[in-house]
Structures are given as C-alpha cells and as structure tokens.
PDB file of C-alpha atoms in Angstrom:
ATOM      1  CA  UNK A   1      50.746 -64.301  39.959  1.00 54.00           C
ATOM      2  CA  UNK A   2      53.304 -61.890  41.387  1.00 61.00           C
ATOM      3  CA  UNK A   3      51.736 -58.858  43.024  1.00 83.00           C
ATOM      4  CA  UNK A   4      53.132 -55.443  42.184  1.00 91.00           C
ATOM      5  CA  UNK A   5      53.251 -52.255  44.217  1.00 93.00           C
ATOM      6  CA  UNK A   6      53.779 -48.868  42.627  1.00 95.00           C
ATOM      7  CA  UNK A   7      53.067 -45.276  43.687  1.00 96.00           C
ATOM      8  CA  UNK A   8      49.495 -44.149  43.169  1.00 96.00           C
ATOM      9  CA  UNK A   9      50.513 -40.846  41.633  1.00 97.00           C
ATOM     10  CA  UNK A  10      53.516 -38.697  40.710  1.00 97.00           C
ATOM     11  CA  UNK A  11      54.022 -35.143  39.511  1.00 97.00           C
ATOM     12  CA  UNK A  12      56.934 -33.869  37.461  1.00 97.00           C
ATOM     13  CA  UNK A  13      57.847 -31.012  35.159  1.00 97.00           C
ATOM     14  CA  UNK A  14      58.438 -30.840  31.459  1.00 97.00           C
ATOM     15  CA  UNK A  15      62.003 -31.669  30.475  1.00 96.00           C
ATOM     16  CA  UNK A  16      62.706 -33.688  33.613  1.00 97.00           C
ATOM     17  CA  UNK A  17      63.592 -37.358  33.788  1.00 97.00           C
ATOM     18  CA  UNK A  18      60.899 -39.369  35.537  1.00 98.00           C
ATOM     19  CA  UNK A  19      61.543 -42.646  37.314  1.00 98.00           C
ATOM     20  CA  UNK A  20      58.662 -44.848  38.444  1.00 97.00           C
ATOM     21  CA  UNK A  21      59.611 -47.764  40.661  1.00 96.00           C
ATOM     22  CA  UNK A  22      57.597 -50.942  40.991  1.00 95.00           C
ATOM     23  CA  UNK A  23      58.069 -53.558  43.710  1.00 95.00           C
ATOM     24  CA  UNK A  24      57.464 -57.220  42.964  1.00 92.00           C
ATOM     25  CA  UNK A  25      58.970 -59.214  45.816  1.00 92.00           C
ATOM     26  CA  UNK A  26      57.388 -62.518  44.792  1.00 90.00           C
ATOM     27  CA  UNK A  27      58.526 -62.508  41.178  1.00 91.00           C
ATOM     28  CA  UNK A  28      59.045 -66.003  39.798  1.00 89.00           C
ATOM     29  CA  UNK A  29      62.002 -67.246  37.794  1.00 90.00           C
ATOM     30  CA  UNK A  30      60.110 -67.269  34.504  1.00 87.00           C
ATOM     31  CA  UNK A  31      58.344 -63.948  34.985  1.00 89.00           C
ATOM     32  CA  UNK A  32      58.872 -60.992  32.688  1.00 91.00           C
ATOM     33  CA  UNK A  33      58.380 -57.364  33.754  1.00 92.00           C
ATOM     34  CA  UNK A  34      56.242 -55.285  31.425  1.00 92.00           C
ATOM     35  CA  UNK A  35      55.109 -51.673  31.519  1.00 95.00           C
ATOM     36  CA  UNK A  36      52.030 -50.261  29.809  1.00 95.00           C
ATOM     37  CA  UNK A  37      50.912 -46.652  29.371  1.00 97.00           C
ATOM     38  CA  UNK A  38      47.291 -45.565  29.223  1.00 97.00           C
ATOM     39  CA  UNK A  39      45.907 -42.213  28.125  1.00 96.00           C
ATOM     40  CA  UNK A  40      42.321 -41.187  28.900  1.00 91.00           C
ATOM     41  CA  UNK A  41      39.770 -42.768  26.566  1.00 89.00           C
ATOM     42  CA  UNK A  42      42.350 -45.145  25.111  1.00 94.00           C
ATOM     43  CA  UNK A  43      43.409 -48.698  25.752  1.00 95.00           C
ATOM     44  CA  UNK A  44      46.753 -49.448  27.434  1.00 95.00           C
ATOM     45  CA  UNK A  45      49.802 -49.287  25.179  1.00 95.00           C
ATOM     46  CA  UNK A  46      52.860 -51.516  25.548  1.00 93.00           C
ATOM     47  CA  UNK A  47      55.940 -49.459  26.457  1.00 95.00           C
ATOM     48  CA  UNK A  48      58.761 -51.792  27.375  1.00 95.00           C
ATOM     49  CA  UNK A  49      59.547 -55.250  28.678  1.00 93.00           C
ATOM     50  CA  UNK A  50      62.527 -56.816  30.358  1.00 94.00           C
ATOM     51  CA  UNK A  51      63.766 -59.817  32.268  1.00 94.00           C
ATOM     52  CA  UNK A  52      66.959 -58.581  33.915  1.00 92.00           C
ATOM     53  CA  UNK A  53      69.502 -55.742  33.864  1.00 91.00           C
ATOM     54  CA  UNK A  54      68.636 -52.877  31.551  1.00 96.00           C
ATOM     55  CA  UNK A  55      66.454 -52.537  28.494  1.00 96.00           C
ATOM     56  CA  UNK A  56      66.172 -49.391  26.401  1.00 96.00           C
ATOM     57  CA  UNK A  57      63.985 -48.483  23.476  1.00 95.00           C
ATOM     58  CA  UNK A  58      63.002 -45.261  21.745  1.00 94.00           C
ATOM     59  CA  UNK A  59      60.474 -44.422  24.439  1.00 92.00           C
ATOM     60  CA  UNK A  60      61.885 -45.489  27.794  1.00 97.00           C
ATOM     61  CA  UNK A  61      64.436 -47.461  29.758  1.00 98.00           C
ATOM     62  CA  UNK A  62      63.767 -50.251  32.204  1.00 98.00           C
ATOM     63  CA  UNK A  63      66.197 -50.961  35.009  1.00 97.00           C
ATOM     64  CA  UNK A  64      66.021 -54.298  36.814  1.00 97.00           C
ATOM     65  CA  UNK A  65      68.405 -55.092  39.687  1.00 96.00           C
ATOM     66  CA  UNK A  66      69.998 -58.485  40.073  1.00 96.00           C
ATOM     67  CA  UNK A  67      67.439 -59.753  42.602  1.00 95.00           C
ATOM     68  CA  UNK A  68      64.577 -58.685  40.262  1.00 95.00           C
ATOM     69  CA  UNK A  69      62.387 -57.755  43.229  1.00 95.00           C
ATOM     70  CA  UNK A  70      61.832 -54.306  41.814  1.00 95.00           C
ATOM     71  CA  UNK A  71      62.085 -52.448  38.536  1.00 96.00           C
ATOM     72  CA  UNK A  72      62.270 -48.808  37.506  1.00 97.00           C
ATOM     73  CA  UNK A  73      60.723 -47.300  34.412  1.00 98.00           C
ATOM     74  CA  UNK A  74      62.684 -44.253  33.300  1.00 98.00           C
ATOM     75  CA  UNK A  75      61.161 -41.660  30.972  1.00 97.00           C
ATOM     76  CA  UNK A  76      63.749 -39.170  29.678  1.00 94.00           C
ATOM     77  CA  UNK A  77      62.858 -35.510  29.253  1.00 93.00           C
ATOM     78  CA  UNK A  78      59.110 -35.835  29.713  1.00 97.00           C
ATOM     79  CA  UNK A  79      56.615 -33.589  28.000  1.00 96.00           C
ATOM     80  CA  UNK A  80      52.997 -32.720  28.771  1.00 96.00           C
ATOM     81  CA  UNK A  81      51.918 -35.548  26.476  1.00 95.00           C
ATOM     82  CA  UNK A  82      53.475 -38.089  28.844  1.00 96.00           C
ATOM     83  CA  UNK A  83      50.688 -37.416  31.335  1.00 97.00           C
ATOM     84  CA  UNK A  84      49.070 -40.833  31.649  1.00 97.00           C
ATOM     85  CA  UNK A  85      48.635 -43.867  33.878  1.00 97.00           C
ATOM     86  CA  UNK A  86      51.570 -46.279  33.884  1.00 98.00           C
ATOM     87  CA  UNK A  87      51.069 -49.933  34.796  1.00 96.00           C
ATOM     88  CA  UNK A  88      53.754 -52.345  35.959  1.00 94.00           C
ATOM     89  CA  UNK A  89      52.945 -55.987  35.309  1.00 91.00           C
ATOM     90  CA  UNK A  90      54.802 -59.149  36.184  1.00 89.00           C
ATOM     91  CA  UNK A  91      54.127 -62.616  34.852  1.00 83.00           C
ATOM     92  CA  UNK A  92      55.053 -65.459  32.560  1.00 76.00           C
ATOM     93  CA  UNK A  93      52.908 -67.765  30.477  1.00 72.00           C
ATOM     94  CA  UNK A  94      49.613 -66.457  31.757  1.00 76.00           C
ATOM     95  CA  UNK A  95      47.224 -63.629  31.203  1.00 75.00           C
ATOM     96  CA  UNK A  96      48.388 -60.160  32.188  1.00 80.00           C
ATOM     97  CA  UNK A  97      46.863 -58.751  35.359  1.00 82.00           C
ATOM     98  CA  UNK A  98      46.734 -55.010  35.876  1.00 86.00           C
ATOM     99  CA  UNK A  99      46.971 -53.178  39.185  1.00 85.00           C
ATOM    100  CA  UNK A 100      45.819 -49.615  39.718  1.00 86.00           C
ATOM    101  CA  UNK A 101      48.885 -48.099  38.109  1.00 95.00           C
ATOM    102  CA  UNK A 102      50.695 -44.814  38.693  1.00 97.00           C
ATOM    103  CA  UNK A 103      49.037 -41.597  37.574  1.00 97.00           C
ATOM    104  CA  UNK A 104      51.827 -39.417  36.215  1.00 98.00           C
ATOM    105  CA  UNK A 105      51.012 -35.729  35.866  1.00 97.00           C
ATOM    106  CA  UNK A 106      53.470 -33.566  33.936  1.00 97.00           C
ATOM    107  CA  UNK A 107      53.364 -29.868  34.736  1.00 96.00           C
ATOM    108  CA  UNK A 108      54.508 -27.060  32.419  1.00 93.00           C
TER     109      UNK A 108
ATOM    110  CA  UNK B   1      43.871 -53.437   9.869  1.00 53.00           C
ATOM    111  CA  UNK B   2      46.790 -51.867  11.589  1.00 78.00           C
ATOM    112  CA  UNK B   3      45.303 -52.033  15.064  1.00 94.00           C
ATOM    113  CA  UNK B   4      42.554 -53.533  17.189  1.00 97.00           C
ATOM    114  CA  UNK B   5      39.190 -52.064  16.298  1.00 97.00           C
ATOM    115  CA  UNK B   6      36.245 -51.993  18.676  1.00 98.00           C
ATOM    116  CA  UNK B   7      32.673 -50.970  18.020  1.00 98.00           C
ATOM    117  CA  UNK B   8      30.600 -49.214  19.011  1.00 98.00           C
ATOM    118  CA  UNK B   9      32.813 -46.630  20.636  1.00 97.00           C
ATOM    119  CA  UNK B  10      30.008 -45.635  23.019  1.00 98.00           C
ATOM    120  CA  UNK B  11      26.860 -47.490  24.001  1.00 98.00           C
ATOM    121  CA  UNK B  12      24.018 -46.359  26.233  1.00 98.00           C
ATOM    122  CA  UNK B  13      21.676 -49.127  27.312  1.00 98.00           C
ATOM    123  CA  UNK B  14      18.588 -49.122  29.436  1.00 98.00           C
ATOM    124  CA  UNK B  15      18.730 -51.432  32.413  1.00 98.00           C
ATOM    125  CA  UNK B  16      17.582 -54.862  31.352  1.00 98.00           C
ATOM    126  CA  UNK B  17      18.577 -54.430  27.719  1.00 98.00           C
ATOM    127  CA  UNK B  18      20.955 -56.824  25.961  1.00 98.00           C
ATOM    128  CA  UNK B  19      24.109 -55.423  24.339  1.00 98.00           C
ATOM    129  CA  UNK B  20      26.742 -56.787  21.964  1.00 98.00           C
ATOM    130  CA  UNK B  21      30.237 -55.367  21.733  1.00 98.00           C
ATOM    131  CA  UNK B  22      32.475 -56.159  18.790  1.00 98.00           C
ATOM    132  CA  UNK B  23      36.233 -56.579  18.538  1.00 98.00           C
ATOM    133  CA  UNK B  24      38.294 -56.862  15.346  1.00 98.00           C
ATOM    134  CA  UNK B  25      41.788 -58.025  16.340  1.00 97.00           C
ATOM    135  CA  UNK B  26      45.002 -57.568  14.415  1.00 96.00           C
ATOM    136  CA  UNK B  27      45.100 -59.982  11.503  1.00 94.00           C
ATOM    137  CA  UNK B  28      47.061 -63.104  12.363  1.00 91.00           C
ATOM    138  CA  UNK B  29      46.912 -62.606  16.120  1.00 94.00           C
ATOM    139  CA  UNK B  30      46.022 -65.915  17.683  1.00 93.00           C
ATOM    140  CA  UNK B  31      45.137 -64.643  21.134  1.00 93.00           C
ATOM    141  CA  UNK B  32      42.256 -62.344  22.004  1.00 95.00           C
ATOM    142  CA  UNK B  33      41.388 -60.950  25.411  1.00 94.00           C
ATOM    143  CA  UNK B  34      38.527 -58.992  26.908  1.00 96.00           C
ATOM    144  CA  UNK B  35      39.016 -56.677  29.874  1.00 96.00           C
ATOM    145  CA  UNK B  36      36.606 -54.527  31.872  1.00 97.00           C
ATOM    146  CA  UNK B  37      37.784 -51.184  33.202  1.00 96.00           C
ATOM    147  CA  UNK B  38      35.786 -49.256  35.769  1.00 95.00           C
ATOM    148  CA  UNK B  39      36.405 -45.546  36.206  1.00 92.00           C
ATOM    149  CA  UNK B  40      39.715 -44.885  37.947  1.00 90.00           C
ATOM    150  CA  UNK B  41      40.675 -48.555  38.077  1.00 91.00           C
ATOM    151  CA  UNK B  42      43.024 -50.748  36.115  1.00 92.00           C
ATOM    152  CA  UNK B  43      41.632 -53.128  33.503  1.00 93.00           C
ATOM    153  CA  UNK B  44      40.277 -56.393  34.896  1.00 93.00           C
ATOM    154  CA  UNK B  45      40.543 -59.619  32.939  1.00 92.00           C
ATOM    155  CA  UNK B  46      37.300 -61.138  31.665  1.00 96.00           C
ATOM    156  CA  UNK B  47      38.101 -63.873  29.164  1.00 95.00           C
ATOM    157  CA  UNK B  48      40.706 -65.237  26.733  1.00 92.00           C
ATOM    158  CA  UNK B  49      40.510 -66.927  23.333  1.00 94.00           C
ATOM    159  CA  UNK B  50      43.142 -68.832  21.446  1.00 93.00           C
ATOM    160  CA  UNK B  51      41.837 -68.870  17.906  1.00 94.00           C
ATOM    161  CA  UNK B  52      38.176 -69.882  18.269  1.00 96.00           C
ATOM    162  CA  UNK B  53      38.621 -71.698  21.567  1.00 95.00           C
ATOM    163  CA  UNK B  54      37.673 -69.903  24.762  1.00 95.00           C
ATOM    164  CA  UNK B  55      40.397 -71.144  27.091  1.00 93.00           C
ATOM    165  CA  UNK B  56      39.783 -68.957  30.100  1.00 92.00           C
ATOM    166  CA  UNK B  57      36.561 -67.297  31.167  1.00 94.00           C
ATOM    167  CA  UNK B  58      37.358 -67.052  34.839  1.00 94.00           C
ATOM    168  CA  UNK B  59      36.917 -63.276  34.897  1.00 94.00           C
ATOM    169  CA  UNK B  60      33.377 -63.119  33.573  1.00 97.00           C
ATOM    170  CA  UNK B  61      31.407 -61.622  36.492  1.00 95.00           C
ATOM    171  CA  UNK B  62      28.174 -63.520  35.942  1.00 95.00           C
ATOM    172  CA  UNK B  63      26.332 -65.790  33.551  1.00 96.00           C
ATOM    173  CA  UNK B  64      24.882 -62.681  31.942  1.00 98.00           C
ATOM    174  CA  UNK B  65      28.243 -62.203  30.241  1.00 98.00           C
ATOM    175  CA  UNK B  66      29.011 -64.291  27.178  1.00 97.00           C
ATOM    176  CA  UNK B  67      31.837 -64.058  24.654  1.00 98.00           C
ATOM    177  CA  UNK B  68      32.445 -65.811  21.372  1.00 98.00           C
ATOM    178  CA  UNK B  69      34.965 -65.895  18.552  1.00 97.00           C
ATOM    179  CA  UNK B  70      33.444 -68.420  16.138  1.00 96.00           C
ATOM    180  CA  UNK B  71      35.956 -68.171  13.291  1.00 94.00           C
ATOM    181  CA  UNK B  72      39.019 -67.293  15.298  1.00 92.00           C
ATOM    182  CA  UNK B  73      39.010 -63.680  14.224  1.00 95.00           C
ATOM    183  CA  UNK B  74      36.250 -61.225  15.199  1.00 97.00           C
ATOM    184  CA  UNK B  75      34.949 -61.567  18.737  1.00 98.00           C
ATOM    185  CA  UNK B  76      31.719 -60.444  20.348  1.00 98.00           C
ATOM    186  CA  UNK B  77      31.121 -59.807  24.038  1.00 98.00           C
ATOM    187  CA  UNK B  78      27.448 -60.024  24.882  1.00 98.00           C
ATOM    188  CA  UNK B  79      25.890 -58.800  28.092  1.00 98.00           C
ATOM    189  CA  UNK B  80      22.331 -59.854  28.794  1.00 98.00           C
ATOM    190  CA  UNK B  81      19.882 -57.963  31.000  1.00 98.00           C
ATOM    191  CA  UNK B  82      22.352 -55.158  31.639  1.00 98.00           C
ATOM    192  CA  UNK B  83      22.586 -53.669  35.114  1.00 97.00           C
ATOM    193  CA  UNK B  84      24.024 -50.384  36.295  1.00 97.00           C
ATOM    194  CA  UNK B  85      27.131 -52.055  37.710  1.00 96.00           C
ATOM    195  CA  UNK B  86      27.955 -53.196  34.162  1.00 98.00           C
ATOM    196  CA  UNK B  87      28.759 -49.583  33.258  1.00 97.00           C
ATOM    197  CA  UNK B  88      32.444 -49.553  32.347  1.00 98.00           C
ATOM    198  CA  UNK B  89      34.866 -49.464  29.443  1.00 98.00           C
ATOM    199  CA  UNK B  90      35.246 -52.836  27.775  1.00 98.00           C
ATOM    200  CA  UNK B  91      38.676 -53.313  26.248  1.00 98.00           C
ATOM    201  CA  UNK B  92      39.714 -55.885  23.709  1.00 97.00           C
ATOM    202  CA  UNK B  93      43.342 -56.863  23.126  1.00 95.00           C
ATOM    203  CA  UNK B  94      45.049 -59.218  20.728  1.00 95.00           C
ATOM    204  CA  UNK B  95      48.453 -60.830  20.742  1.00 92.00           C
ATOM    205  CA  UNK B  96      50.566 -63.394  18.968  1.00 89.00           C
ATOM    206  CA  UNK B  97      50.529 -65.400  22.189  1.00 81.00           C
ATOM    207  CA  UNK B  98      49.128 -65.482  25.695  1.00 76.00           C
ATOM    208  CA  UNK B  99      52.016 -64.827  27.981  1.00 73.00           C
ATOM    209  CA  UNK B 100      53.743 -61.683  29.123  1.00 68.00           C
ATOM    210  CA  UNK B 101      56.564 -62.143  26.664  1.00 73.00           C
ATOM    211  CA  UNK B 102      54.103 -61.218  23.910  1.00 79.00           C
ATOM    212  CA  UNK B 103      53.061 -57.588  23.798  1.00 83.00           C
ATOM    213  CA  UNK B 104      49.319 -57.054  23.884  1.00 90.00           C
ATOM    214  CA  UNK B 105      47.733 -54.525  21.509  1.00 94.00           C
ATOM    215  CA  UNK B 106      44.598 -52.962  22.925  1.00 95.00           C
ATOM    216  CA  UNK B 107      41.710 -51.303  21.171  1.00 97.00           C
ATOM    217  CA  UNK B 108      40.306 -47.982  22.363  1.00 96.00           C
ATOM    218  CA  UNK B 109      37.436 -49.734  24.077  1.00 97.00           C
ATOM    219  CA  UNK B 110      33.667 -49.472  24.183  1.00 98.00           C
ATOM    220  CA  UNK B 111      32.268 -47.259  26.905  1.00 97.00           C
ATOM    221  CA  UNK B 112      29.037 -48.811  28.146  1.00 98.00           C
ATOM    222  CA  UNK B 113      26.662 -46.738  30.212  1.00 98.00           C
ATOM    223  CA  UNK B 114      23.623 -48.459  31.681  1.00 98.00           C
ATOM    224  CA  UNK B 115      20.849 -46.082  32.685  1.00 97.00           C
TER     225      UNK B 115
END
C-alpha cells in the first residue's frame, strides 16, 4: 500500500483558494488517488478521485502531475463550513487505508 | 435508506460488559467495512465483508472483537469484555465494490465509551 504524506494542519481565510498537497512517492501503476473530508462527529465523506491530470467536480479540483508522485486538492473560495480534516488516500483493488489527514481551519 | 445508518449513536459500557454495534448499509451495496477511529486519529480498518462473507478481518485488534453480516445486508460488530482502550468511534462504510475506484459511504459512527 502506497504511503501518503500530507501537512498536519493548515489555516486559511474565508473566500481564499486552499491547496492541500499530498506526497505518494511509491504509488503503483493501478493506484487511484482519493480524497475524503471529515467533519467532527461524522464519518468521512468522499470528495474527489483521480488517476492522472486534472479532475474537477462541484466541490473541488484534483491536480495530478505526470509522475503521479504527488497530488493537490484545490478548494475554491472556502467558507467556514470547510473547516474539517482532509484525508489523501492512494490504492487500487484493496481496502482504503487512512493516514492522519490534514486539519484545515478556515478563519473569518 | 439514502445513507449508511449506525446505531446506537452513543454507547457507554462498563469495563467487562459486552456491546453490539449495528450498521445498516446502503441497499444494494455489496461491500461493507468497519473502521475504528480514536480521538485525533484517522480511521483504522477493522474488517471487510463482501455480501455475507467476511473476506478480511486482519484489522480486528483481538479475539474479543467479532463481526457478522449473516444475510449480506445489516452487520453487527460485537465487542466482548470491553476494556478502556476500546473507547473510540466505530465507523461503518458500504460500497459497490472493495477497491479505491469505488467511493465509500460512511455512517456517522457509534461513539463507544468504556468506563
């Protein structure tokens, strides 16, 4: 299972774009990159998934360079309600393994 | 239902007591997972079911932990002779498949406190 490294915590302000980068140097050919969001007292929620290049949905964008050794979750114009823990996961046909995630704190 | 439902939402158990935690997955989801989340940590994998078959129980911390899904739908995680280190949030997730290419839908969890 590819190990991921992401910042422990980040602060930003309302209305800003937030980018959280995750390193996964040992990613395998068949591995997908998936991000989950978790609010206090709730289970993790799927945000976005990608394999290469760029993926965008109504919530976020995911940028993956050609070597796939890292990925960046981009949250446009964050609000206070985006304060949460964000997990980067890498894997293929196996169970998902969570790390400690990035605690994102949005300030007014 | 529309999501994964877990009950009870909170459980306080005296040390040594047995507990049973229930998970109702999304209808039609083949895969069901249990995770344990300690305070301030990411969820840790406990066990995985595909329909009624328990295909992976490598994360169960001891033989006091037992999970079942007899009809391939509702699942129960049972903890016998609870200990204080069992205090955590127990999360259930369901999915159409096992791998990362399937999004997992998590329930809100059961917070277990052993006193």
